[in-house]
CSV table of C-alpha atoms and ligand atoms in Angstrom, one decimal:
chain,number,residue,atom,x,y,z
A,1259,MET,CA,114.8,112.8,76.9
A,1260,ARG,CA,114.9,109.6,78.9
A,1261,THR,CA,112.9,106.9,77.1
A,1262,ILE,CA,111.9,104.1,79.4
A,1263,ALA,CA,110.1,100.9,78.6
A,1264,VAL,CA,108.2,99.6,81.7
A,1265,ILE,CA,107.9,95.9,80.9
A,1266,ASN,CA,107.4,92.5,82.2
A,1267,LEU,CA,106.1,89.5,80.2
A,1268,LYS,CA,104.1,88.6,83.3
A,1269,GLY,CA,100.7,90.2,83.7
A,1270,GLY,CA,99.4,92.1,86.7
A,1271,VAL,CA,102.8,93.0,88.2
A,1272,GLY,CA,102.2,96.8,88.4
A,1273,LYS,CA,103.5,98.1,85.1
A,1274,THR,CA,100.6,100.4,84.5
A,1275,THR,CA,100.4,101.5,88.1
A,1276,THR,CA,104.1,102.4,87.9
A,1277,VAL,CA,103.8,104.3,84.6
A,1278,ILE,CA,100.8,106.3,85.8
A,1279,ASN,CA,102.3,107.3,89.2
A,1280,THR,CA,105.8,107.9,87.9
A,1281,ALA,CA,104.5,110.3,85.3
A,1282,ALA,CA,102.3,112.1,87.7
A,1283,ILE,CA,105.1,112.6,90.2
A,1284,LEU,CA,107.6,113.7,87.6
A,1285,ALA,CA,105.2,116.3,86.3
A,1286,ARG,CA,103.8,117.6,89.6
A,1287,ASP,CA,106.8,117.3,91.9
A,1288,TYR,CA,109.6,118.0,89.5
A,1289,ARG,CA,107.9,120.0,86.7
A,1290,GLN,CA,109.1,117.5,84.1
A,1291,ARG,CA,107.4,117.1,80.7
A,1292,VAL,CA,106.3,113.5,80.3
A,1293,LEU,CA,105.0,111.7,77.2
A,1294,LEU,CA,103.3,108.4,78.0
A,1295,ILE,CA,103.0,105.8,75.2
A,1296,ASP,CA,100.4,103.1,75.8
A,1297,ALA,CA,101.7,100.1,74.0
A,1298,ASP,CA,99.1,97.7,75.5
A,1299,SER,CA,95.9,96.9,73.7
A,1300,GLN,CA,94.2,96.5,77.1
A,1301,CYS,CA,94.4,100.3,77.0
A,1302,ASN,CA,94.6,100.6,80.8
A,1303,THR,CA,96.7,103.8,80.8
A,1304,THR,CA,94.6,105.3,78.0
A,1305,ASP,CA,91.4,104.5,79.9
A,1306,PHE,CA,92.8,105.8,83.2
A,1307,PHE,CA,93.4,109.2,81.6
A,1308,GLY,CA,90.0,109.1,79.9
A,1309,VAL,CA,91.3,109.5,76.3
A,1310,ASP,CA,88.6,109.0,73.7
A,1311,ALA,CA,88.8,105.5,72.2
A,1312,ALA,CA,88.4,106.9,68.7
A,1313,ALA,CA,91.3,109.2,69.1
A,1314,PRO,CA,94.4,108.7,66.8
A,1315,SER,CA,96.4,106.0,68.6
A,1316,LEU,CA,99.8,104.4,68.6
A,1317,ALA,CA,98.4,101.6,66.3
A,1318,ASP,CA,97.4,104.3,63.8
A,1319,LEU,CA,100.9,105.9,64.1
A,1320,LEU,CA,102.7,102.6,63.6
A,1321,ARG,CA,100.4,101.6,60.7
A,1322,ASP,CA,100.6,104.9,58.9
A,1323,THR,CA,104.4,105.2,59.3
A,1324,ALA,CA,104.9,101.6,58.1
A,1325,SER,CA,102.8,102.3,55.0
A,1326,GLY,CA,104.8,105.5,54.2
A,1327,VAL,CA,102.2,108.0,55.3
A,1328,GLU,CA,104.2,111.1,56.5
A,1329,ASP,CA,102.3,112.1,59.6
A,1330,VAL,CA,103.2,114.6,62.3
A,1331,VAL,CA,103.7,112.7,65.5
A,1332,GLU,CA,102.0,115.5,67.4
A,1333,GLU,CA,98.7,114.5,65.8
A,1334,TYR,CA,98.7,111.3,68.0
A,1335,ILE,CA,99.5,113.1,71.2
A,1336,HIS,CA,96.7,114.0,73.6
A,1337,HIS,CA,96.9,116.0,76.8
A,1338,THR,CA,95.8,114.5,80.1
A,1339,SER,CA,94.2,116.0,83.2
A,1340,ILE,CA,97.7,116.3,84.7
A,1341,LYS,CA,99.6,119.3,83.4
A,1342,GLY,CA,102.8,118.2,81.9
A,1343,VAL,CA,101.7,114.7,81.1
A,1344,ASP,CA,100.7,113.8,77.5
A,1345,ILE,CA,99.8,110.5,76.0
A,1346,ILE,CA,99.9,108.6,72.8
A,1347,PRO,CA,96.9,106.2,73.5
A,1348,ALA,CA,96.4,102.6,72.7
A,1349,ASP,CA,93.4,101.0,71.1
A,1350,VAL,CA,92.3,97.4,70.6
A,1351,THR,CA,93.7,97.3,67.0
A,1352,LEU,CA,97.2,97.4,68.5
A,1353,MET,CA,96.5,93.7,68.9
A,1354,ASP,CA,96.4,93.3,65.1
A,1355,LEU,CA,100.1,94.4,64.9
A,1356,ASP,CA,100.9,91.3,67.0
A,1357,LEU,CA,100.1,89.3,63.9
A,1358,THR,CA,103.5,90.4,62.7
A,1359,LYS,CA,106.0,87.5,63.2
A,1360,VAL,CA,108.0,88.6,66.2
A,1361,GLU,CA,111.0,86.5,65.4
A,1362,LEU,CA,114.1,88.6,65.9
A,1363,GLY,CA,115.2,89.9,62.5
A,1364,SER,CA,111.7,89.4,60.9
A,1365,VAL,CA,110.1,92.2,62.9
A,1366,GLN,CA,109.1,94.9,60.5
A,1367,ALA,CA,112.3,97.0,60.8
A,1368,GLY,CA,110.6,100.1,59.3
A,1369,THR,CA,107.9,100.1,61.9
A,1370,LEU,CA,110.3,99.8,64.7
A,1371,ARG,CA,112.6,102.5,63.4
A,1372,SER,CA,109.6,104.7,62.9
A,1373,VAL,CA,108.8,104.5,66.6
A,1374,ARG,CA,112.3,105.5,67.5
A,1375,THR,CA,112.4,108.3,65.0
A,1376,SER,CA,109.0,109.5,66.1
A,1377,LEU,CA,110.2,109.6,69.7
A,1378,GLU,CA,113.3,111.5,68.7
A,1379,GLU,CA,111.2,114.0,66.9
A,1380,VAL,CA,109.1,114.6,70.0
A,1381,ASP,CA,111.8,116.5,71.8
A,1382,ALA,CA,109.3,118.5,73.7
A,1383,TYR,CA,109.6,116.0,76.5
A,1384,ASP,CA,112.0,115.2,79.3
A,1385,TRP,CA,110.7,111.7,79.7
A,1386,CYS,CA,109.0,109.1,77.6
A,1387,LEU,CA,107.4,106.2,79.5
A,1388,VAL,CA,106.1,103.2,77.6
A,1389,ASP,CA,103.5,101.0,79.2
A,1390,CYS,CA,104.1,97.6,77.7
A,1391,PRO,CA,101.7,94.7,77.4
A,1392,PRO,CA,102.3,91.5,79.4
A,1393,ALA,CA,103.6,89.6,76.3
A,1394,PHE,CA,106.4,89.7,73.9
A,1395,ASN,CA,104.8,90.9,70.8
A,1396,ALA,CA,105.3,93.6,68.1
A,1397,ALA,CA,104.4,96.4,70.5
A,1398,SER,CA,106.7,95.3,73.3
A,1399,ALA,CA,109.5,94.6,70.8
A,1400,ALA,CA,109.0,98.1,69.4
A,1401,ALA,CA,109.2,99.6,72.9
A,1402,LEU,CA,112.5,97.8,73.6
A,1403,ILE,CA,113.9,98.9,70.3
A,1404,ALA,CA,112.9,102.5,70.9
A,1405,ALA,CA,113.9,102.8,74.6
A,1406,ASP,CA,117.2,103.7,76.3
A,1407,GLU,CA,116.2,102.1,79.6
A,1408,VAL,CA,114.1,99.3,80.9
A,1409,ILE,CA,112.3,99.1,84.3
A,1410,ILE,CA,110.9,95.7,85.2
A,1411,PRO,CA,108.1,95.9,87.9
A,1412,ILE,CA,108.0,92.5,89.6
A,1413,LYS,CA,105.6,90.9,92.0
A,1414,LEU,CA,107.7,88.8,94.4
A,1415,ASP,CA,106.3,85.3,93.9
A,1416,ALA,CA,108.0,82.2,92.6
A,1417,PHE,CA,106.3,82.4,89.2
A,1418,SER,CA,107.5,85.9,88.6
A,1419,LEU,CA,111.0,85.2,89.7
A,1420,ARG,CA,111.2,82.2,87.3
A,1421,GLY,CA,109.8,84.4,84.6
A,1422,MET,CA,112.7,86.8,85.0
A,1423,THR,CA,115.0,84.4,83.0
A,1424,ASN,CA,112.8,84.7,80.0
A,1425,MET,CA,112.5,88.4,80.4
A,1426,MET,CA,116.2,88.9,80.6
A,1427,ARG,CA,116.7,86.8,77.5
A,1428,GLN,CA,114.3,89.0,75.5
A,1429,ILE,CA,116.2,92.1,76.7
A,1430,SER,CA,119.5,90.7,75.7
A,1431,ASN,CA,118.1,89.6,72.3
A,1432,MET,CA,116.9,93.2,71.8
A,1433,ARG,CA,120.4,94.5,72.6
A,1434,ARG,CA,121.5,93.1,69.2
A,1435,ILE,CA,119.3,95.8,67.6
A,1436,ASN,CA,119.5,98.4,70.4
A,1437,PRO,CA,122.9,97.9,72.0
A,1438,GLY,CA,122.6,100.8,74.4
A,1439,LEU,CA,119.5,99.4,76.1
A,1440,LYS,CA,120.1,99.6,79.8
A,1441,LEU,CA,118.3,97.8,82.7
A,1442,SER,CA,117.7,100.6,85.1
A,1443,GLY,CA,116.3,98.2,87.6
A,1444,CYS,CA,113.7,95.7,88.7
A,1445,LEU,CA,111.0,97.3,90.9
A,1446,PRO,CA,109.5,95.0,93.4
A,1447,THR,CA,105.8,95.9,93.7
A,1448,MET,CA,102.9,94.9,96.0
A,1449,TRP,CA,105.5,94.2,98.7
A,1450,TYR,CA,104.3,93.1,102.2
A,1451,ASN,CA,106.2,91.9,105.2
A,1452,SER,CA,106.3,88.1,105.0
A,1453,PRO,CA,109.3,85.8,105.3
A,1454,GLN,CA,108.7,84.5,101.7
A,1455,ILE,CA,108.5,88.0,100.2
A,1456,VAL,CA,111.6,89.2,102.1
A,1457,GLU,CA,113.5,86.1,101.0
A,1458,ALA,CA,112.3,86.5,97.4
A,1459,GLU,CA,113.5,90.1,97.5
A,1460,GLU,CA,116.9,89.0,98.8
A,1461,THR,CA,117.1,86.3,96.0
A,1462,LEU,CA,116.4,89.0,93.4
A,1463,LYS,CA,119.1,91.3,94.8
A,1464,ALA,CA,121.6,88.4,95.0
A,1465,SER,CA,121.0,87.6,91.3
A,1466,GLY,CA,123.1,90.6,90.4
A,1467,LEU,CA,120.4,92.5,88.7
A,1468,PRO,CA,119.9,96.1,89.7
A,1469,VAL,CA,116.9,96.4,92.1
A,1470,PHE,CA,115.0,99.5,93.2
A,1471,ASP,CA,113.6,99.8,96.7
A,1472,HIS,CA,110.2,98.1,96.8
A,1473,ILE,CA,106.7,99.6,96.5
A,1474,ARG,CA,104.5,98.4,99.4
A,1475,ARG,CA,101.1,96.7,98.8
A,1476,THR,CA,98.4,99.2,99.5
A,1477,ASP,CA,94.6,98.9,98.9
A,1478,LYS,CA,94.5,102.5,97.8
A,1479,VAL,CA,96.1,101.4,94.5
A,1480,ASP,CA,92.9,99.6,93.5
A,1481,ASP,CA,90.9,102.7,94.6
A,1482,MET,CA,93.1,104.8,92.4
A,1483,THR,CA,91.9,103.0,89.3
A,1484,PHE,CA,88.3,103.8,90.1
A,1485,ALA,CA,89.1,107.4,91.1
A,1486,GLN,CA,91.1,107.8,87.9
A,1487,GLU,CA,93.6,110.0,89.9
A,1488,PRO,CA,97.2,109.0,90.6
A,1489,LEU,CA,98.2,108.3,94.2
A,1490,LEU,CA,99.8,111.7,94.4
A,1491,ILE,CA,96.3,113.2,94.2
A,1492,SER,CA,94.1,110.5,95.6
A,1493,SER,CA,96.2,109.0,98.4
A,1494,PRO,CA,99.6,110.8,98.7
A,1495,ARG,CA,100.2,109.5,102.2
A,1496,SER,CA,99.4,105.9,101.5
A,1497,ALA,CA,102.4,103.5,101.7
A,1498,ALA,CA,102.5,103.0,97.9
A,1499,GLY,CA,102.1,106.8,97.4
A,1500,VAL,CA,105.1,107.5,99.6
A,1501,ASP,CA,107.1,104.6,98.0
A,1502,TYR,CA,106.5,105.8,94.4
A,1503,ARG,CA,107.8,109.2,95.4
A,1504,ARG,CA,111.0,107.7,96.7
A,1505,PHE,CA,111.2,105.5,93.6
A,1506,VAL,CA,111.0,108.6,91.3
A,1507,ARG,CA,113.7,110.4,93.4
A,1508,ASP,CA,116.0,107.4,92.9
A,1509,LEU,CA,115.1,107.2,89.2
A,1510,MET,CA,115.9,110.9,88.7
A,1511,LYS,CA,119.3,110.3,90.4
A,1512,GLY,CA,120.0,107.7,87.8
A,1513,GLY,CA,118.8,104.3,88.8
A,1514,SER,CA,118.5,101.7,91.5
A,1515,HIS,CA,120.6,101.6,94.7
A,1516,ASN,CA,122.5,98.4,93.9
A,1517,GLY,CA,122.5,99.0,90.1
B,2097,LIG,N1,101.4,98.6,95.3
B,2097,LIG,C1,100.2,98.0,95.0
B,2097,LIG,N2,99.4,97.6,96.1
B,2097,LIG,C2,98.3,97.0,95.8
B,2097,LIG,N3,97.8,96.7,94.7
B,2097,LIG,C3,98.5,97.1,93.6
B,2097,LIG,C4,99.8,97.7,93.7
B,2097,LIG,N4,100.3,97.9,92.4
B,2097,LIG,C5,99.4,97.4,91.6
B,2097,LIG,N5,98.3,96.9,92.2
B,2097,LIG,C6,97.1,96.3,91.7
B,2097,LIG,O1,97.5,95.2,91.0
B,2097,LIG,C7,96.7,95.0,89.8
B,2097,LIG,C8,97.7,95.0,88.6
B,2097,LIG,O2,98.3,96.2,88.5
B,2097,LIG,P1,98.7,96.9,87.0
B,2097,LIG,O3,97.5,96.9,86.2
B,2097,LIG,O4,99.4,98.1,87.3
B,2097,LIG,O5,99.6,95.7,86.5
B,2097,LIG,P2,100.1,95.5,85.0
B,2097,LIG,O6,101.4,94.8,85.1
B,2097,LIG,O7,100.1,96.7,84.2
B,2097,LIG,O8,99.0,94.5,84.4
B,2097,LIG,P3,98.9,94.0,82.9
B,2097,LIG,O9,100.0,93.0,82.7
B,2097,LIG,O10,97.5,93.4,82.8
B,2097,LIG,O11,99.0,95.2,82.0
B,2097,LIG,C9,95.8,96.2,89.7
B,2097,LIG,O12,94.5,95.8,90.3
B,2097,LIG,C10,96.4,97.2,90.7
B,2097,LIG,O13,95.4,98.0,91.3
B,2098,LIG,MG1,99.2,97.2,82.4
């Protein structure tokens, strides 16, 4: 199983859009079995797939495991409308976990280990994709501890590029606990043809970080959130729909082009 944290401390960069469309393409085009973990108390992925807010969630799983309750991880897994895609949903109480002091070393080790163990137990999946919140908190720390790989969706603006330094620092901090954590690549999202965007993309590539080919900005992505259907179903021929398919092809081959 490839366990990938889709993370950026910056909000609104396309993390959730990437998780939803990657999962759908893996399952529908490649017959892969995908487990989504919604680690964001905004619950966007959970809501997208219409999972009942009262369903057993990631927060319940983390709390129960931390307090020694021996649960079967399957009890927290829900099927989605897409065959092959299951989800451990988020709920707003995930926010309460953020009260934990997230200083490195003072994170509740038991909780983090439990996430990893739970993921290993779930060997019914080829992929586990974690949709992270736009913050470094207990849930995102847990995701980085549990993951093998990181994908960083990035919107190409000056704020996001500057935020990358902080993001990379958090990842290297996490490598002290999870030394195998690999950056599969940054994924430029909402790309459009302007001199600034093109230059920002070049700057990102020149930084030496692995970078996937970009996903173009497409109005159909907003429509997708209303339709509650991934681009593969709602707008397969849209620019972002085509780009996400190419992205998944590259991901399956192992990573980004210049990684
Ligand atoms: N390729 C794209 N083209 C156009 N709009 C996009 C694209 N990707 C994402 N969006 C839009 O940008 C907004 C943010 O996307 P998304 O929710 O995936 O970001 P996020 O990083 O998960 O946000 P958050 O940090 O709040 O969790 C949404 O309105 C989404 O529809
Ligand atoms: Mg999101």
